[in-house]
XYZ file of C-alpha atoms in Angstrom:
344
model
C -15.697 123.217 -79.280
C -19.304 123.419 -78.744
C -20.875 121.605 -76.261
C -23.570 120.539 -79.885
C -19.343 120.371 -81.216
C -18.161 117.528 -79.393
C -21.303 115.452 -78.885
C -21.015 115.463 -81.784
C -17.683 114.399 -82.704
C -18.347 111.790 -79.839
C -21.692 110.248 -81.699
C -18.910 110.022 -85.114
C -16.274 108.164 -82.528
C -19.132 106.232 -81.759
C -20.224 104.830 -84.654
C -16.978 104.743 -86.177
C -15.471 102.094 -83.320
C -18.931 100.191 -83.466
C -18.700 100.276 -87.516
C -15.328 97.829 -86.132
C -16.771 96.236 -83.829
C -19.384 94.951 -85.360
C -16.612 93.030 -88.384
C -14.729 92.408 -86.032
C -17.139 90.041 -83.283
C -20.726 90.822 -85.654
C -23.235 92.294 -84.430
C -24.650 89.386 -80.966
C -21.206 89.263 -80.023
C -19.976 92.844 -79.902
C -20.232 94.095 -76.579
C -20.411 97.896 -75.656
C -18.481 98.052 -73.318
C -15.924 97.097 -76.331
C -17.113 99.921 -78.323
C -17.062 102.493 -75.658
C -12.895 101.186 -75.973
C -12.029 101.509 -78.996
C -13.958 104.442 -78.768
C -11.723 105.795 -75.412
C -15.647 107.050 -74.674
C -17.555 106.046 -71.311
C -19.878 102.955 -71.221
C -22.075 105.887 -70.604
C -21.449 108.397 -73.407
C -22.184 105.597 -76.225
C -25.878 105.606 -74.159
C -26.110 109.687 -74.222
C -25.527 108.367 -77.782
C -27.506 106.060 -78.786
C -30.659 103.798 -76.595
C -29.836 100.114 -77.447
C -26.917 98.522 -79.654
C -29.379 97.624 -81.844
C -30.176 101.599 -82.869
C -25.961 101.855 -82.832
C -26.607 98.968 -85.929
C -29.341 100.338 -87.779
C -27.185 103.782 -87.552
C -24.083 101.783 -88.004
C -25.523 99.984 -91.270
C -27.988 103.464 -92.449
C -24.830 105.124 -92.734
C -22.975 102.936 -94.831
C -25.310 102.995 -97.022
C -25.841 107.704 -96.378
C -22.943 107.983 -99.681
C -24.839 108.798 -102.466
C -24.173 106.851 -106.018
C -23.968 108.094 -109.074
C -27.090 108.040 -110.296
C -27.452 106.252 -114.300
C -27.992 108.805 -117.294
C -29.535 106.245 -119.188
C -32.764 105.198 -118.517
C -34.377 101.077 -119.385
C -36.119 101.183 -122.538
C -38.621 98.232 -120.425
C -40.187 97.451 -116.920
C -38.260 94.382 -117.428
C -35.578 96.172 -118.003
C -35.615 97.818 -114.898
C -36.390 95.514 -112.435
C -33.460 93.652 -113.555
C -31.324 96.959 -113.196
C -32.534 97.133 -110.161
C -31.930 93.594 -108.915
C -27.927 93.733 -110.264
C -27.582 96.590 -107.321
C -28.949 94.609 -104.559
C -27.466 91.554 -105.492
C -24.446 93.938 -106.298
C -23.656 93.807 -102.226
C -23.618 89.754 -102.101
C -20.272 87.737 -101.168
C -18.836 86.755 -103.415
C -16.545 84.123 -101.650
C -16.897 82.647 -98.524
C -15.790 84.076 -94.589
C -16.262 88.089 -96.067
C -17.017 89.886 -93.670
C -20.626 91.428 -94.186
C -22.451 94.456 -91.498
C -25.317 93.763 -92.289
C -25.309 89.528 -92.028
C -27.028 89.738 -88.682
C -29.381 92.437 -89.673
C -33.151 90.250 -90.742
C -32.398 87.923 -88.099
C -31.879 90.606 -85.233
C -35.562 92.101 -86.607
C -37.420 88.667 -86.629
C -36.296 88.456 -83.005
C -36.992 91.879 -81.498
C -41.211 92.373 -82.465
C -40.944 95.646 -82.472
C -39.645 96.132 -85.776
C -41.535 93.411 -87.297
C -45.021 96.736 -88.589
C -42.536 99.018 -89.230
C -40.582 97.072 -91.034
C -42.377 95.659 -92.925
C -44.994 98.645 -93.329
C -41.154 100.336 -94.638
C -41.137 97.711 -96.768
C -44.389 97.991 -98.193
C -42.758 101.825 -99.171
C -39.841 100.335 -100.807
C -42.577 98.611 -102.847
C -44.703 100.868 -104.187
C -42.026 103.451 -104.696
C -40.731 100.978 -106.707
C -43.836 99.745 -108.376
C -43.962 103.910 -109.515
C -41.197 103.864 -111.601
C -41.960 100.783 -113.449
C -45.504 102.049 -114.527
C -43.361 104.832 -116.239
C -42.333 102.027 -118.630
C -44.823 101.014 -121.929
C -44.558 97.914 -121.280
C -46.607 97.942 -118.079
C -49.670 97.137 -116.789
C -51.249 99.608 -114.633
C -50.145 98.548 -111.271
C -46.707 97.275 -111.011
C -46.716 97.194 -106.563
C -47.366 93.495 -106.609
C -44.903 92.678 -109.134
C -42.840 94.741 -106.843
C -43.252 93.351 -103.534
C -42.489 89.415 -105.890
C -39.531 91.308 -106.499
C -38.270 92.125 -103.252
C -39.420 89.312 -101.786
C -36.949 87.157 -104.199
C -33.901 90.070 -103.802
C -34.740 89.409 -100.107
C -34.472 85.781 -99.694
C -30.760 86.237 -101.511
C -29.878 88.485 -99.474
C -30.735 86.014 -96.235
C -29.716 83.007 -97.812
C -26.286 83.828 -99.391
C -25.691 85.332 -95.545
C -26.600 81.215 -94.102
C -25.214 79.690 -97.547
C -22.187 81.570 -98.529
C -21.072 81.477 -102.509
C -24.277 79.352 -103.537
C -27.086 82.887 -103.974
C -25.775 83.337 -107.644
C -26.308 86.614 -108.195
C -27.185 86.832 -112.528
C -29.596 84.137 -112.357
C -31.486 85.693 -109.424
C -31.328 89.239 -111.529
C -33.161 87.096 -114.363
C -35.554 85.912 -111.881
C -36.682 89.477 -110.795
C -36.271 90.156 -114.627
C -38.807 88.309 -115.335
C -41.058 89.105 -112.548
C -41.924 92.014 -115.073
C -43.878 89.954 -117.958
C -46.708 87.813 -114.583
C -50.329 89.222 -114.484
C -49.930 88.707 -110.575
C -53.600 90.245 -110.458
C -52.932 93.937 -109.261
C -55.536 96.143 -109.406
C -56.575 99.769 -107.725
C -58.853 101.428 -105.528
C -58.736 99.609 -102.839
C -61.995 99.449 -101.170
C -62.240 101.609 -98.595
C -61.437 104.661 -100.586
C -65.464 105.994 -101.328
C -67.086 105.954 -97.749
C -63.323 107.688 -96.360
C -63.860 111.226 -94.941
C -63.537 114.570 -97.097
C -60.336 116.613 -96.191
C -61.591 119.918 -94.243
C -61.226 122.940 -95.865
C -57.794 125.041 -94.710
C -56.366 128.422 -94.928
C -53.930 128.463 -92.462
C -50.387 129.692 -92.901
C -47.524 127.339 -94.388
C -43.547 127.266 -93.082
C -41.893 124.031 -93.230
C -38.654 124.273 -91.559
C -35.976 123.812 -94.558
C -34.939 119.293 -94.877
C -33.794 117.017 -97.738
C -35.373 114.316 -99.613
C -34.133 111.296 -98.275
C -34.472 109.777 -101.488
C -32.817 112.583 -104.041
C -30.233 113.147 -101.343
C -31.154 117.381 -102.483
C -33.623 119.788 -101.037
C -37.667 118.651 -100.601
C -39.714 120.366 -102.502
C -41.995 121.452 -99.271
C -43.124 125.044 -100.739
C -44.539 124.383 -103.679
C -47.917 123.278 -104.027
C -48.316 119.271 -103.030
C -49.086 117.540 -100.642
C -47.517 116.342 -97.962
C -48.199 112.937 -95.337
C -47.001 112.824 -91.659
C -47.523 109.033 -91.652
C -46.120 106.740 -88.380
C -44.785 103.405 -89.375
C -47.332 101.084 -89.091
C -49.125 103.492 -91.882
C -46.706 104.161 -93.974
C -47.766 102.261 -96.964
C -51.593 104.970 -97.012
C -48.917 106.966 -98.992
C -50.049 105.378 -101.993
C -53.870 106.560 -101.780
C -52.159 110.014 -101.801
C -50.077 109.351 -105.319
C -52.809 107.246 -106.729
C -54.909 110.724 -106.053
C -53.280 113.602 -107.625
C -50.607 114.291 -110.125
C -48.606 116.758 -108.503
C -45.818 116.070 -105.408
C -46.923 113.898 -102.162
C -44.153 114.352 -99.785
C -44.079 111.528 -96.714
C -43.247 112.470 -93.647
C -42.474 109.508 -91.565
C -42.548 109.989 -87.499
C -42.944 107.455 -84.079
C -43.552 107.627 -80.890
C -39.444 105.964 -80.481
C -37.995 107.779 -83.352
C -34.399 107.179 -80.400
C -34.503 103.230 -81.335
C -36.662 103.439 -84.795
C -35.617 106.135 -86.425
C -31.943 104.019 -87.821
C -34.473 102.123 -89.509
C -36.775 104.035 -90.710
C -32.680 105.348 -92.873
C -31.384 102.875 -92.885
C -34.599 101.034 -94.664
C -34.059 104.841 -97.088
C -30.831 104.546 -98.008
C -31.175 101.143 -98.913
C -34.134 101.635 -101.481
C -32.594 105.151 -102.458
C -29.450 103.850 -103.655
C -30.533 101.052 -105.947
C -33.798 103.015 -106.667
C -30.380 105.700 -108.206
C -28.489 102.256 -109.607
C -32.099 101.839 -112.340
C -33.224 104.522 -113.223
C -32.290 108.221 -113.855
C -34.265 111.007 -110.931
C -35.964 112.385 -113.753
C -37.811 108.835 -113.155
C -37.981 108.143 -109.680
C -42.308 108.915 -109.013
C -43.176 111.813 -107.909
C -42.542 110.185 -103.696
C -40.529 112.619 -102.055
C -39.743 111.406 -98.323
C -37.906 113.570 -95.678
C -36.945 112.009 -92.537
C -38.245 114.432 -89.184
C -36.806 112.773 -85.541
C -36.888 115.869 -83.951
C -40.695 116.346 -85.086
C -39.811 119.927 -86.291
C -42.058 119.431 -89.805
C -44.742 117.489 -88.473
C -45.161 120.487 -86.432
C -45.614 122.470 -89.145
C -48.129 120.277 -90.998
C -50.601 120.319 -86.783
C -49.784 117.394 -85.724
C -48.208 117.602 -81.543
C -47.220 114.053 -80.836
C -46.809 112.038 -83.560
C -47.007 108.406 -82.770
C -46.705 105.004 -84.957
C -50.712 104.877 -86.004
C -50.507 108.734 -86.870
C -51.632 109.084 -90.280
C -52.232 112.485 -90.935
C -51.820 114.610 -94.680
C -52.544 118.735 -95.874
C -53.109 120.065 -99.111
C -50.808 123.136 -99.776
C -51.207 125.748 -102.503
C -50.290 129.424 -102.785
C -47.875 128.817 -99.804
C -51.264 128.290 -98.307
C -52.614 124.954 -96.437
C -55.601 124.351 -98.186
C -57.041 121.341 -96.654
C -56.370 119.210 -93.004
C -57.970 114.846 -93.420
C -57.191 112.974 -90.177
C -56.858 108.737 -90.160
C -58.294 106.676 -91.843
C -58.295 107.335 -95.294
C -57.101 110.838 -95.095
C -53.569 110.479 -98.139
C -56.417 109.685 -100.106
C -58.495 112.710 -98.442
C -56.530 116.107 -98.852
C -55.317 114.505 -102.086
C -58.134 113.857 -103.792
C -58.817 117.814 -102.143
C -59.264 120.901 -105.330
């Protein structure tokens, strides 16, 4: 094997060994030395692939969710039906009997104690709410904006997940699903646009070549439509919610490229949250019912560099508008997504 092939081979061995160790002992009690022994590798070999036990844990969880489930073909008829389908997909993972080993049982507690994960996880959860909300808005009985409804649904589902870990078999998936579906009928006072949009700077016109590397849309597990017309938003993990500004300002496709200054540590969290969202969304509506949002992972920074972002960070907020295979507008800073998307 080449050096790269050997590294990938060892990485797969580490992930498999870690999965077995986390199932046997839990995240807290698992030891890197024991994982290395299971993998028949050295401790150094483990750390050469993963910077921390937490990054390895998140990678294992993300890999379990990365196998695409079959997409449904029959679309629900109402927003309430769609919320129920989303909730059923979510609660199907909850244990029905006590003492069932769960890899994800310590995920939320670990995020609670790891302060560096708080803001990225909050923004990733907001991204899920935006995506679900836009999906719900396509139904005839939906209100103009359903993001706040999606936020309430995710709050309920995350609460059910944590309670099912702390008090197994107490949580009733059927009751949780019914409660989430009922949220579609509540008026939560949602609205758009936010007050800052009229005061954002306009995008700067450009005429630059656009040669993005091939990429996969993580929501659909299909090639991302980067070569066509649309908006590409390069957003740090503290600014992901800004992608809604692009989605509301244009009728074309919007590609989100999440970036961070620490991709080795935070990249697995992004992959985990996006894979979780994609799996539930595929069980909710056919792909034709997905919103116009595409999500591309870019741990190497190649796509961000193609968009002109050389040193992405967690606070990055930048967007480009692509037309005719060229970059026709650029925007940076607060309101960049709205500026690029509304450029004509």
